Amino acid sequence: MQTPLMIMLAAGLLLGLAAGFVMHRSDYCVAGMFRDLFLFRSTLLPRTLVLLVGLSLVLFELVRLSGLVAFPFPFFGPPSGVNLVGGFLFGIGMVLAGGCVVGTLYKLGAGRFPSLLALIGLVAGSTLYAFVHPGWAAFSRMLALPTRAVTLPQLLGLPPWLLTVPVGCLLLGLVFVWFRQGRLRQHGVVEGYLQPWQAALGLALIGVASVLLLGMPMGITTSYSKVGAMLLTGVAPELVAGTPYFQLQPLNYLPPLGGGPLTGGPGPLLDGVALVQFPLIIGIAAGSALSALLLGEWQLHLRLPWRQVLSALLGGLLMGLASRMAPACNIWHLFGGLPILAMQSLLFLAGLLPGAWLGGLLLTRLVMPPVAE
């Protein structure tokens, strides 16, 4: 393997380790962030998301102005109504699963059994999508917005800095006011844990490092389809070979570290997608496990109420499907797409909010019904 690709592999692993460690030390769960916003009117974590996005807006624009990385990032495309629909379904799934695509990994690394069930559902849902892809792709084209622009600045015909920097500074100014008011601080945090605002700051820096080293923000959802294709190849290779979705190559870009163009897709090959995303997946789970072990908190609990078992599996299944329908997940869109004002990400967020609300409603009504007195 060429040296630049080896560096990318190592960088992905280290970035994943850092992200998993930070997310575990702060329990920075984006699914919980939106769930608690609607169930308990808790706004602490959403305020830290404003910090993360605001800082990333400025940092990503500085990277763009440096000319080191091509913008917009790979995998982003023109907007469609399916971004909204996918975000809505993803919001339901992540709340029922008890974690998003990345949250499932860091919780699994800490020994949480429901996250293993959610992961199984994620792989199953991502694989199942392959067989509905032709119809969904046609639906996506039908709902496509009448523009080829990928970002809001492109749509308006403006230099990106004219929008990203003022919006970023406005958000950071709001964060400064909250910080002065003590509204970013979580009370009762035990020694060894990070405040949520510290986690948001760390994740923003990890995000910009990912852009510089990998040429794109952290994202892992295509790999769940890839893992499913690999497993399916073991039992039905002809089915995989004859499924058009597994032959797609949506990744085609020049990494910032060199080494020639990287291509890849959701099929069972060890390609560019595997090179970029597999180390992140391993790193996130390992970083969380390391954090839990250092705190003496790693333990596996296998006994679960049947309602929670079904919720984790079905939530993961829906989340896997939605991550392909949207396409991509909340981490990709919120941490990576919003900072460049990608229109797909803006639509995804617009769908995610009501989806998380409905997911919380289903959670309280069906999964955790009130105990009869």
Coordinates of C-alpha atoms in Angstrom, one line a residue:
M1 CA 0.0 0.0 0.0
Q2 CA 1.3 3.5 -0.9
T3 CA 2.5 5.7 2.0
P4 CA -0.2 8.4 1.6
L5 CA -2.9 5.7 1.9
M6 CA -1.1 4.2 5.0
I7 CA -1.1 7.6 6.5
M8 CA -4.9 8.0 5.8
L9 CA -5.6 4.6 7.4
A10 CA -3.6 5.6 10.5
A11 CA -5.2 9.0 10.6
G12 CA -8.7 7.5 10.4
L13 CA -8.0 5.2 13.2
L14 CA -6.6 8.0 15.4
L15 CA -9.5 10.3 14.6
G16 CA -11.9 7.5 15.5
L17 CA -10.1 6.8 18.8
A18 CA -10.2 10.5 19.7
A19 CA -13.9 10.8 18.8
G20 CA -14.9 7.7 20.7
F21 CA -12.9 8.7 23.8
V22 CA -14.4 12.2 23.8
M23 CA -18.0 11.0 23.2
H24 CA -17.7 8.5 26.0
R25 CA -16.1 10.9 28.5
S26 CA -19.0 13.3 27.9
D27 CA -21.7 10.9 26.9
Y28 CA -22.2 13.2 23.9
C29 CA -25.1 11.4 22.3
V30 CA -26.8 13.3 19.4
A31 CA -29.8 11.0 19.6
G32 CA -30.2 11.8 23.3
M33 CA -29.7 15.5 22.5
F34 CA -32.8 15.6 20.2
R35 CA -34.8 13.1 22.3
D36 CA -34.4 15.1 25.5
L37 CA -35.1 18.3 23.7
F38 CA -38.6 17.1 23.1
L39 CA -39.3 14.9 26.1
F40 CA -37.8 17.0 28.8
R41 CA -37.3 20.4 27.1
S42 CA -33.6 20.1 27.8
T43 CA -31.6 22.6 25.7
L44 CA -28.1 22.1 27.1
L45 CA -26.8 19.7 24.4
P46 CA -28.5 21.6 21.5
R47 CA -26.6 24.7 22.7
T48 CA -23.4 22.8 22.5
L49 CA -24.3 21.7 19.0
V50 CA -24.5 25.4 18.1
L51 CA -20.9 25.8 19.4
L52 CA -19.8 22.8 17.3
V53 CA -21.4 24.0 14.1
G54 CA -20.5 27.7 14.6
L55 CA -16.8 26.8 15.2
S56 CA -16.8 24.4 12.3
L57 CA -18.3 27.0 9.9
V58 CA -15.3 29.2 10.5
L59 CA -12.7 26.4 10.5
F60 CA -14.0 24.7 7.4
E61 CA -14.0 28.0 5.6
L62 CA -10.4 28.6 6.5
V63 CA -9.5 25.2 5.2
R64 CA -11.4 25.9 1.9
L65 CA -9.6 29.3 1.5
S66 CA -6.2 27.5 2.0
G67 CA -6.9 25.4 -1.1
L68 CA -5.7 22.2 0.6
V69 CA -9.0 20.4 0.2
A70 CA -11.6 20.3 -2.5
F71 CA -15.1 21.7 -1.6
P72 CA -17.9 20.6 -1.4
F73 CA -16.9 17.3 0.1
P74 CA -17.4 13.9 -1.6
F75 CA -20.8 12.3 -1.3
F76 CA -22.7 15.6 -1.1
G77 CA -24.9 16.4 -4.1
P78 CA -27.8 18.6 -5.1
P79 CA -30.8 18.6 -2.7
S80 CA -34.0 16.5 -3.0
G81 CA -37.1 16.0 -1.0
V82 CA -35.8 12.6 0.0
N83 CA -33.2 14.4 2.3
L84 CA -36.2 15.6 4.3
V85 CA -37.9 12.2 4.3
G86 CA -34.7 10.4 5.2
G87 CA -34.0 12.8 8.0
F88 CA -37.5 12.2 9.4
L89 CA -37.1 8.4 9.4
F90 CA -33.6 8.7 10.8
G91 CA -34.9 10.8 13.7
I92 CA -37.4 8.1 14.6
G93 CA -34.9 5.3 14.3
M94 CA -32.1 6.9 16.3
V95 CA -34.4 7.6 19.3
L96 CA -35.9 4.1 19.3
A97 CA -32.4 2.6 18.9
G98 CA -31.0 4.6 21.8
G99 CA -28.2 6.1 19.7
C100 CA -27.3 7.3 16.3
V101 CA -24.9 5.6 13.9
V102 CA -21.8 6.9 15.7
G103 CA -23.5 6.9 19.1
T104 CA -24.2 3.2 18.7
L105 CA -20.5 2.6 18.2
Y106 CA -19.2 4.5 21.2
K107 CA -21.9 2.9 23.5
L108 CA -21.0 -0.5 22.1
G109 CA -17.4 0.1 22.9
A110 CA -18.3 0.8 26.5
G111 CA -20.1 -2.5 26.7
R112 CA -23.8 -1.5 26.2
F113 CA -25.6 -4.5 24.9
P114 CA -28.6 -2.6 23.4
S115 CA -26.1 -0.9 21.1
L116 CA -25.0 -4.3 19.7
L117 CA -28.6 -5.0 18.9
A118 CA -28.9 -1.5 17.2
L119 CA -25.7 -2.3 15.3
I120 CA -27.2 -5.5 14.0
G121 CA -30.3 -3.6 12.9
L122 CA -28.1 -0.9 11.2
V123 CA -26.3 -3.5 9.1
A124 CA -29.6 -5.3 8.3
G125 CA -31.4 -2.0 7.3
S126 CA -28.4 -0.7 5.3
T127 CA -28.3 -4.1 3.4
L128 CA -32.1 -4.2 2.9
Y129 CA -31.9 -0.8 1.2
A130 CA -29.9 -2.3 -1.7
F131 CA -33.1 -4.0 -2.9
V132 CA -35.3 -1.0 -2.8
H133 CA -32.6 1.4 -4.2
P134 CA -33.9 1.5 -7.9
G135 CA -37.3 2.6 -6.8
W136 CA -36.0 5.1 -4.2
A137 CA -33.5 6.6 -6.7
A138 CA -36.4 7.2 -9.1
F139 CA -38.4 8.8 -6.2
S140 CA -35.3 11.0 -5.4
R141 CA -35.1 12.2 -8.9
M142 CA -38.9 13.0 -8.9
L143 CA -38.4 15.1 -5.7
A144 CA -35.2 16.7 -6.8
L145 CA -35.1 20.5 -6.3
P146 CA -34.6 22.5 -9.6
T147 CA -31.0 23.3 -9.0
R148 CA -27.6 21.7 -9.4
A149 CA -26.1 23.7 -6.5
V150 CA -24.8 21.7 -3.6
T151 CA -24.5 24.4 -1.0
L152 CA -26.5 27.5 -0.1
P153 CA -23.7 29.9 -1.3
Q154 CA -23.6 28.1 -4.6
L155 CA -27.4 28.5 -4.9
L156 CA -27.2 32.2 -4.2
G157 CA -24.1 32.8 -6.3
L158 CA -22.1 34.1 -3.4
P159 CA -18.5 33.5 -2.2
P160 CA -18.8 30.9 0.6
W161 CA -17.1 33.1 3.1
L162 CA -19.7 35.7 2.7
L163 CA -22.2 33.4 4.4
T164 CA -20.2 30.9 6.4
V165 CA -18.1 33.3 8.3
P166 CA -20.9 35.8 9.4
V167 CA -23.2 32.9 10.3
G168 CA -20.3 31.2 12.2
C169 CA -19.4 34.3 14.1
L170 CA -23.1 35.0 14.9
L171 CA -23.5 31.5 16.4
L172 CA -20.2 31.8 18.3
G173 CA -21.4 35.1 19.7
L174 CA -24.6 33.5 20.9
V175 CA -22.5 30.7 22.5
F176 CA -20.3 33.4 24.3
V177 CA -23.5 34.9 25.8
W178 CA -24.6 31.4 27.0
F179 CA -21.2 30.7 28.4
R180 CA -21.2 33.9 30.4
Q181 CA -24.7 33.1 31.7
G182 CA -23.5 29.6 32.7
R183 CA -26.0 27.9 30.3
L184 CA -23.3 25.7 28.7
R185 CA -22.3 24.0 31.9
Q186 CA -23.7 20.7 33.1
H187 CA -23.9 20.5 36.9
G188 CA -23.0 17.3 38.8
V189 CA -20.3 16.1 36.3
V190 CA -18.1 13.6 38.1
E191 CA -14.3 13.8 38.1
G192 CA -12.8 12.4 34.9
Y193 CA -15.7 13.4 32.7
L194 CA -15.9 16.2 30.2
Q195 CA -18.4 19.0 30.1
P196 CA -20.6 18.8 27.0
W197 CA -19.2 22.1 25.7
Q198 CA -15.7 20.7 26.0
A199 CA -16.8 17.6 23.9
A200 CA -18.4 19.9 21.3
L201 CA -15.1 21.9 21.0
G202 CA -13.1 18.7 20.8
L203 CA -15.4 17.2 18.1
A204 CA -15.2 20.3 16.0
L205 CA -11.4 20.1 16.1
I206 CA -11.5 16.4 15.2
G207 CA -13.9 17.3 12.3
V208 CA -11.5 19.8 10.8
A209 CA -8.6 17.4 11.2
S210 CA -10.7 14.8 9.3
V211 CA -11.2 17.3 6.5
L212 CA -7.5 18.0 6.3
L213 CA -6.3 14.4 6.5
L214 CA -9.1 12.5 4.8
G215 CA -10.6 15.2 2.6
M216 CA -14.1 14.9 4.1
P217 CA -15.9 15.0 7.5
M218 CA -16.3 11.9 9.6
G219 CA -18.9 9.6 8.0
I220 CA -19.4 5.9 8.2
T221 CA -22.8 4.9 6.9
T222 CA -21.8 3.5 3.5
S223 CA -19.7 0.9 5.4
Y224 CA -22.7 -0.6 7.0
S225 CA -24.0 -1.5 3.5
K226 CA -20.5 -2.7 2.7
V227 CA -20.4 -5.0 5.7
G228 CA -23.9 -6.3 4.8
A229 CA -22.7 -7.0 1.3
M230 CA -19.7 -8.9 2.6
L231 CA -21.8 -11.1 4.8
L232 CA -24.4 -11.7 2.0
T233 CA -21.6 -12.6 -0.4
G234 CA -20.7 -15.5 1.9
V235 CA -24.2 -17.1 1.4
A236 CA -25.5 -15.6 -1.8
P237 CA -22.7 -14.3 -4.0
E238 CA -24.9 -14.3 -7.1
L239 CA -27.4 -12.1 -5.4
V240 CA -24.8 -9.5 -4.5
A241 CA -23.3 -9.6 -8.0
G242 CA -26.7 -9.1 -9.6
T243 CA -27.8 -6.2 -7.3
P244 CA -27.2 -2.8 -9.0
Y245 CA -26.8 -0.9 -5.7
F246 CA -23.7 -3.0 -4.7
Q247 CA -22.0 -2.1 -8.0
L248 CA -22.3 1.7 -7.5
Q249 CA -19.1 3.8 -7.0
P250 CA -20.3 7.1 -5.5
L251 CA -16.9 7.8 -4.0
N252 CA -14.4 9.3 -6.6
Y253 CA -12.0 11.9 -5.3
L254 CA -8.4 13.0 -4.8
P255 CA -7.3 12.7 -1.2
P256 CA -5.5 15.7 0.2
L257 CA -2.5 13.6 1.1
G258 CA -2.0 12.3 -2.4
G259 CA -1.7 8.7 -3.6
G260 CA -4.0 9.1 -6.7
P261 CA -7.8 9.0 -6.9
L262 CA -9.8 7.0 -4.5
T263 CA -13.0 5.2 -5.6
G264 CA -15.4 3.1 -3.8
G265 CA -19.0 2.2 -2.9
P266 CA -21.3 0.0 -0.9
G267 CA -20.3 -3.3 -2.5
P268 CA -18.2 -6.0 -0.8
L269 CA -14.8 -4.8 -2.0
L270 CA -12.0 -3.4 0.1
D271 CA -12.0 -0.1 -1.7
G272 CA -11.7 3.6 -0.9
V273 CA -14.8 3.6 1.3
A274 CA -13.3 0.8 3.4
L275 CA -10.0 2.7 3.6
V276 CA -11.6 5.9 4.9
Q277 CA -14.5 4.5 7.0
F278 CA -13.4 1.2 8.5
P279 CA -10.6 2.7 10.6
L280 CA -13.0 5.4 11.9
I281 CA -15.5 2.7 12.9
I282 CA -12.8 0.6 14.7
G283 CA -11.4 3.7 16.3
I284 CA -14.6 5.0 17.7
A285 CA -15.5 1.8 19.4
A286 CA -11.9 1.3 20.6
G287 CA -11.6 4.9 21.9
S288 CA -14.8 4.5 23.9
A289 CA -13.7 1.1 25.3
L290 CA -10.4 2.7 26.3
S291 CA -12.1 5.5 28.1
A292 CA -14.5 3.1 29.9
L293 CA -11.6 0.8 31.0
L294 CA -9.5 3.7 32.3
L295 CA -12.5 4.8 34.4
G296 CA -13.2 1.2 35.5
E297 CA -16.7 1.4 34.1
W298 CA -16.6 -1.2 31.3
Q299 CA -19.1 -4.0 31.9
L300 CA -21.6 -5.9 29.7
H301 CA -25.2 -6.2 30.8
L302 CA -27.1 -8.8 28.8
R303 CA -30.5 -8.8 30.5
L304 CA -33.0 -6.4 28.8
P305 CA -36.7 -6.1 28.8
W306 CA -38.2 -7.5 25.6
R307 CA -39.6 -4.1 24.6
Q308 CA -36.1 -2.6 24.7
V309 CA -34.7 -5.5 22.7
L310 CA -37.3 -4.9 19.9
S311 CA -36.8 -1.1 20.1
A312 CA -33.0 -1.4 19.6
L313 CA -33.3 -3.8 16.8
L314 CA -36.2 -2.1 14.9
G315 CA -34.7 1.4 15.6
G316 CA -31.4 0.2 14.2
L317 CA -33.1 -1.3 11.2
L318 CA -35.0 1.9 10.4
M319 CA -31.9 4.0 11.0
G320 CA -29.9 1.8 8.6
L321 CA -32.6 2.2 5.9
A322 CA -32.9 5.9 6.5
S323 CA -29.2 6.5 6.4
R324 CA -29.2 5.2 2.8
M325 CA -32.4 7.0 1.9
A326 CA -31.3 10.4 3.2
P327 CA -28.5 9.6 2.3
A328 CA -26.0 9.6 5.3
C329 CA -26.5 10.1 9.0
N330 CA -26.9 12.9 11.5
I331 CA -23.1 13.1 12.3
W332 CA -22.3 13.5 8.6
H333 CA -24.9 16.2 8.1
L334 CA -24.8 18.1 11.4
F335 CA -21.0 18.0 12.0
G336 CA -19.9 18.1 8.3
G337 CA -22.7 19.3 6.1
L338 CA -24.1 22.2 8.1
P339 CA -20.7 23.9 8.4
I340 CA -20.6 24.2 4.6
L341 CA -24.3 25.1 4.4
A342 CA -25.0 22.0 2.3
M343 CA -28.6 22.0 1.3
Q344 CA -28.9 18.3 1.7
S345 CA -27.9 18.8 5.3
L346 CA -30.3 21.7 5.9
L347 CA -33.2 19.5 4.6
F348 CA -32.0 16.5 6.7
L349 CA -32.1 18.6 9.9
A350 CA -35.6 19.9 9.0
G351 CA -36.8 16.3 8.8
L352 CA -34.7 15.1 11.8
L353 CA -36.4 17.4 14.3
P354 CA -40.0 16.1 13.8
G355 CA -38.7 12.6 13.4
A356 CA -37.0 12.8 16.8
W357 CA -40.2 14.2 18.3
L358 CA -42.2 11.2 17.0
G359 CA -39.5 8.8 18.0
G360 CA -39.7 10.1 21.6
L361 CA -43.5 9.8 21.5
L362 CA -43.2 6.1 20.4
L363 CA -40.6 5.5 23.0
T364 CA -42.7 6.7 25.9
R365 CA -46.0 5.1 24.6
L366 CA -44.8 1.7 23.4
V367 CA -41.3 1.0 24.7
M368 CA -41.4 2.4 28.2
P369 CA -45.1 2.5 29.1
P370 CA -45.9 3.9 32.6
V371 CA -45.9 1.4 35.4
A372 CA -49.4 0.7 36.6
E373 CA -50.0 1.8 40.2

